[in-house]
Short mmCIF file of C-alpha atoms in Angstrom, two decimals:
data_model
loop_
_atom_site.label_atom_id
_atom_site.label_comp_id
_atom_site.label_asym_id
_atom_site.label_seq_id
_atom_site.Cartn_x
_atom_site.Cartn_y
_atom_site.Cartn_z
CA GLU H 223 -14.09 -17.48 -0.80
CA THR H 224 -12.18 -15.50 -3.40
CA GLY H 225 -10.21 -12.62 -2.00
CA VAL H 226 -9.54 -9.25 -3.48
CA THR H 227 -7.24 -9.36 -6.54
CA GLN H 228 -5.57 -6.47 -8.23
CA SER H 229 -3.59 -6.08 -11.48
CA PRO H 230 -1.01 -5.37 -12.38
CA THR H 231 1.29 -5.88 -9.40
CA HIS H 232 3.83 -3.36 -10.62
CA LEU H 233 3.82 -0.59 -13.12
CA ILE H 234 6.25 1.95 -14.37
CA LYS H 235 4.96 5.01 -16.21
CA THR H 236 6.40 8.32 -17.42
CA ARG H 237 5.09 11.66 -16.20
CA GLY H 238 2.12 12.81 -18.26
CA GLN H 239 1.01 9.33 -19.21
CA GLN H 240 -2.30 7.70 -18.16
CA VAL H 241 -2.80 4.52 -16.15
CA THR H 242 -5.59 2.08 -15.43
CA LEU H 243 -5.45 -0.20 -12.42
CA ARG H 244 -7.94 -3.08 -11.98
CA CYS H 245 -9.49 -4.76 -9.00
CA SER H 246 -11.85 -7.76 -8.50
CA SER H 247 -13.70 -7.60 -5.27
CA GLN H 248 -14.18 -10.42 -2.78
CA SER H 249 -17.22 -12.49 -3.58
CA GLY H 250 -20.34 -11.20 -1.91
CA HIS H 251 -18.93 -7.70 -1.55
CA ASN H 252 -20.67 -4.94 -3.40
CA THR H 253 -18.57 -1.92 -2.38
CA VAL H 254 -15.11 -1.09 -3.53
CA SER H 255 -12.80 1.54 -2.21
CA TRP H 256 -9.46 2.75 -3.54
CA TYR H 257 -6.74 3.94 -1.30
CA GLN H 258 -3.24 5.47 -2.14
CA GLN H 259 -0.34 4.62 0.20
CA ALA H 260 2.79 6.56 -0.13
CA LEU H 261 5.96 5.14 1.36
CA GLY H 262 5.97 5.27 5.12
CA GLN H 263 2.41 6.55 5.30
CA GLY H 264 -1.01 5.18 6.05
CA PRO H 265 -3.49 4.53 3.25
CA GLN H 266 -5.39 7.62 2.01
CA PHE H 267 -8.93 7.32 0.69
CA ILE H 268 -9.37 8.17 -2.90
CA PHE H 269 -12.94 7.20 -3.52
CA GLN H 270 -15.59 4.45 -3.12
CA TYR H 271 -17.94 2.80 -5.47
CA TYR H 272 -21.23 1.18 -4.52
CA ARG H 273 -23.58 -0.33 -7.08
CA GLU H 274 -21.63 1.21 -9.96
CA GLU H 275 -21.74 4.75 -8.69
CA GLU H 276 -19.11 6.87 -6.95
CA ASN H 277 -20.23 7.03 -3.32
CA GLY H 278 -17.72 9.33 -1.71
CA ARG H 279 -14.47 10.95 -2.66
CA GLY H 280 -11.28 11.95 -0.80
CA ASN H 281 -9.06 14.91 -1.41
CA PHE H 282 -7.80 13.90 -4.86
CA PRO H 283 -7.97 15.82 -8.10
CA PRO H 284 -10.43 15.00 -10.95
CA ARG H 285 -7.58 13.28 -12.97
CA PHE H 286 -8.27 10.38 -10.57
CA SER H 287 -11.38 8.69 -11.71
CA GLY H 288 -12.90 5.17 -11.49
CA LEU H 289 -15.54 2.76 -12.58
CA GLN H 290 -17.39 -0.10 -10.98
CA PHE H 291 -18.87 -2.78 -13.19
CA PRO H 292 -22.03 -4.99 -12.62
CA ASN H 293 -19.98 -7.81 -11.21
CA TYR H 294 -18.57 -5.34 -8.64
CA SER H 295 -15.06 -5.23 -10.12
CA SER H 296 -13.43 -1.84 -10.41
CA GLU H 297 -10.98 0.30 -12.25
CA LEU H 298 -8.83 3.29 -11.11
CA ASN H 299 -7.78 5.60 -13.79
CA VAL H 300 -5.19 8.29 -13.39
CA ASN H 301 -4.46 10.87 -16.16
CA ALA H 302 -1.60 13.20 -16.62
CA LEU H 303 0.63 11.31 -14.18
CA GLU H 304 2.84 13.18 -11.87
CA LEU H 305 5.92 12.14 -9.98
CA ASP H 306 4.05 12.32 -6.69
CA ASP H 307 1.49 9.76 -7.92
CA SER H 308 4.19 7.19 -7.29
CA ALA H 309 2.68 4.99 -4.58
CA LEU H 310 0.99 1.67 -3.67
CA TYR H 311 -2.63 1.64 -4.84
CA LEU H 312 -4.86 -0.52 -2.75
CA CYS H 313 -8.23 -1.72 -3.58
CA ALA H 314 -10.50 -2.78 -0.75
CA SER H 315 -13.92 -4.41 -0.91
CA SER H 316 -16.51 -4.58 1.79
CA LEU H 317 -20.14 -5.21 2.41
CA GLY H 318 -20.88 -1.53 2.21
CA ALA H 319 -22.57 -1.56 5.66
CA TRP H 320 -21.65 0.71 8.52
CA ASN H 321 -18.66 -0.74 10.32
CA SER H 322 -17.84 -3.27 7.66
CA PRO H 323 -14.12 -4.05 7.77
CA LEU H 324 -12.08 -3.51 4.57
CA HIS H 325 -10.55 -6.52 2.70
CA PHE H 326 -7.54 -5.23 0.87
CA GLY H 327 -5.93 -6.60 -2.27
CA ASN H 328 -2.16 -6.89 -2.62
CA GLY H 329 -2.02 -3.56 -4.38
CA THR H 330 -0.40 -2.14 -7.44
CA ARG H 331 3.02 -0.51 -6.92
CA LEU H 332 3.08 2.47 -9.40
CA THR H 333 6.27 4.31 -10.21
CA VAL H 334 6.23 7.43 -12.23
CA THR H 335 9.49 8.61 -13.66
CA GLY V 519 -9.17 18.98 10.76
CA GLN V 520 -9.24 15.93 12.97
CA GLN V 521 -6.16 13.73 12.61
CA VAL V 522 -5.37 10.33 14.03
CA MET V 523 -1.99 10.34 15.46
CA GLN V 524 -0.07 7.21 16.02
CA ILE V 525 2.90 6.76 18.29
CA PRO V 526 5.58 5.64 18.18
CA GLN V 527 6.42 5.64 14.55
CA TYR V 528 9.02 2.90 14.99
CA GLN V 529 9.53 0.28 17.66
CA HIS V 530 12.31 -2.28 17.91
CA VAL V 531 11.93 -5.06 20.47
CA GLN V 532 13.59 -8.24 21.29
CA GLU V 533 11.44 -11.36 20.97
CA GLY V 534 9.48 -11.97 24.18
CA GLU V 535 9.19 -8.30 25.08
CA ASP V 536 5.91 -6.47 25.00
CA PHE V 537 4.84 -3.91 22.56
CA THR V 538 2.32 -1.09 22.67
CA THR V 539 1.07 1.33 19.97
CA TYR V 540 -1.12 4.30 20.63
CA CYS V 541 -3.66 6.07 18.48
CA ASN V 542 -4.55 9.59 19.64
CA SER V 543 -6.96 12.30 18.55
CA SER V 544 -7.78 15.79 19.77
CA THR V 545 -11.42 15.20 18.95
CA THR V 546 -13.71 12.28 19.60
CA LEU V 547 -13.04 9.22 17.53
CA SER V 548 -16.08 7.41 16.18
CA ASN V 549 -15.17 3.79 15.45
CA ILE V 550 -11.70 2.47 15.43
CA GLN V 551 -10.39 -0.35 13.29
CA TRP V 552 -6.89 -1.84 13.60
CA TYR V 553 -5.06 -3.26 10.71
CA LYS V 554 -1.68 -5.07 10.36
CA GLN V 555 0.55 -4.74 7.22
CA ARG V 556 3.38 -7.04 6.84
CA PRO V 557 6.49 -5.84 4.93
CA GLY V 558 5.61 -5.91 1.22
CA GLY V 559 2.02 -6.90 1.98
CA HIS V 560 -1.40 -5.18 2.34
CA PRO V 561 -3.28 -4.08 5.31
CA VAL V 562 -5.22 -6.94 7.07
CA PHE V 563 -8.07 -6.17 9.44
CA LEU V 564 -7.57 -7.18 13.03
CA ILE V 565 -10.41 -5.77 15.14
CA GLN V 566 -12.94 -3.09 15.47
CA LEU V 567 -13.69 -1.01 18.58
CA VAL V 568 -17.00 0.87 18.85
CA LYS V 569 -17.90 1.52 22.46
CA SER V 570 -16.26 3.78 24.95
CA GLY V 571 -13.85 1.90 27.28
CA GLU V 572 -14.17 -1.28 25.14
CA VAL V 573 -11.45 -3.94 25.52
CA LYS V 574 -10.98 -6.76 23.18
CA LYS V 575 -8.46 -9.62 23.19
CA GLN V 576 -7.05 -11.77 20.47
CA LYS V 577 -4.62 -14.30 21.95
CA ARG V 578 -1.55 -12.12 22.76
CA LEU V 579 -3.12 -8.93 21.40
CA THR V 580 -5.24 -6.50 23.54
CA PHE V 581 -7.07 -3.62 22.01
CA GLN V 582 -8.59 -0.76 24.10
CA PHE V 583 -10.78 2.16 23.25
CA GLY V 584 -10.44 5.01 25.71
CA GLU V 585 -13.28 6.11 27.90
CA ALA V 586 -13.45 9.49 26.21
CA LYS V 587 -13.06 7.95 22.82
CA LYS V 588 -10.07 10.11 22.09
CA ASN V 589 -7.51 7.34 22.02
CA SER V 590 -6.97 3.69 21.44
CA SER V 591 -4.14 1.20 21.92
CA LEU V 592 -2.95 -2.17 20.78
CA HIS V 593 -0.83 -4.15 23.16
CA ILE V 594 1.13 -7.28 22.24
CA THR V 595 2.39 -9.44 24.99
CA ALA V 596 5.58 -11.46 24.51
CA THR V 597 6.22 -10.50 20.83
CA GLN V 598 7.19 -13.08 18.30
CA THR V 599 9.00 -12.60 15.04
CA THR V 600 5.63 -13.15 13.25
CA ASP V 601 4.39 -9.99 14.86
CA VAL V 602 6.72 -7.91 12.50
CA GLY V 603 4.86 -5.33 10.49
CA THR V 604 3.20 -1.96 10.56
CA TYR V 605 0.09 -1.55 12.75
CA PHE V 606 -2.51 1.05 11.65
CA CYS V 607 -5.41 2.47 13.53
CA ALA V 608 -8.16 3.97 11.42
CA ASP V 609 -11.29 5.99 12.34
CA ASP V 610 -14.40 6.08 10.18
CA ARG V 611 -15.44 9.57 11.57
CA GLY V 612 -19.03 8.23 11.70
CA SER V 613 -19.13 7.60 7.99
CA THR V 614 -21.75 5.30 6.76
CA LEU V 615 -19.71 4.71 3.62
CA GLY V 616 -17.02 2.68 5.28
CA ARG V 617 -14.46 5.37 4.50
CA LEU V 618 -11.45 5.13 6.81
CA TYR V 619 -8.94 7.66 7.99
CA PHE V 620 -5.73 5.94 8.80
CA GLY V 621 -2.99 6.91 11.07
CA ARG V 622 0.58 6.92 9.93
CA GLY V 623 1.16 3.52 11.63
CA THR V 624 3.77 2.05 14.01
CA GLN V 625 6.45 -0.10 12.36
CA LEU V 626 7.28 -3.01 14.66
CA THR V 627 10.65 -4.86 14.31
CA VAL V 628 11.22 -8.03 16.39
CA TRP V 629 14.67 -9.50 16.62
CA PRO V 630 15.26 -13.05 17.88
#
């Protein structure tokens, strides 16, 4: 069974730039969720994708957007980066059913300077 | 709004001692999932609690869901250095989407 993979592992960007993070879901999983984890905090839900459509969104501005592809892989795009966007971005795949546990990738560490 | 509060934020124990982290809410929790995140790693699913008063065990780990579903706990008996990490509880607030609301976590340090 292939786990969740994310790329890149680390990224440094300048304020105002744009970034795209990528995620391949675990085989058999049709739902992908993205979480932001600031240092010393728990993961915060950004949004979820199911069958290529956004299926729920957390309290994040529209400059956070995403995509899911037919093979269930996903992208997270962040425009107009701000210093506070510096965090670990975690992708999690699941079966999309109620109570399905999340399977997280190793994350992308984004630093905005 | 409802928040999942975890205490303590940090816990330092000597190997062999027990450890407990608590997850509390002022409102009724829906379904609790527990995750462990090793330093530099990602959260890994441990267990899910659904029913009021539920108790589940995994070797040295015991998970409980309060009778009123307003708290949950994770107890580790005789900690080992491999238990080091941050333990998170997360509530789904009844979401059918699988969206989770995480607590801030309890960071466990175990020294030999």
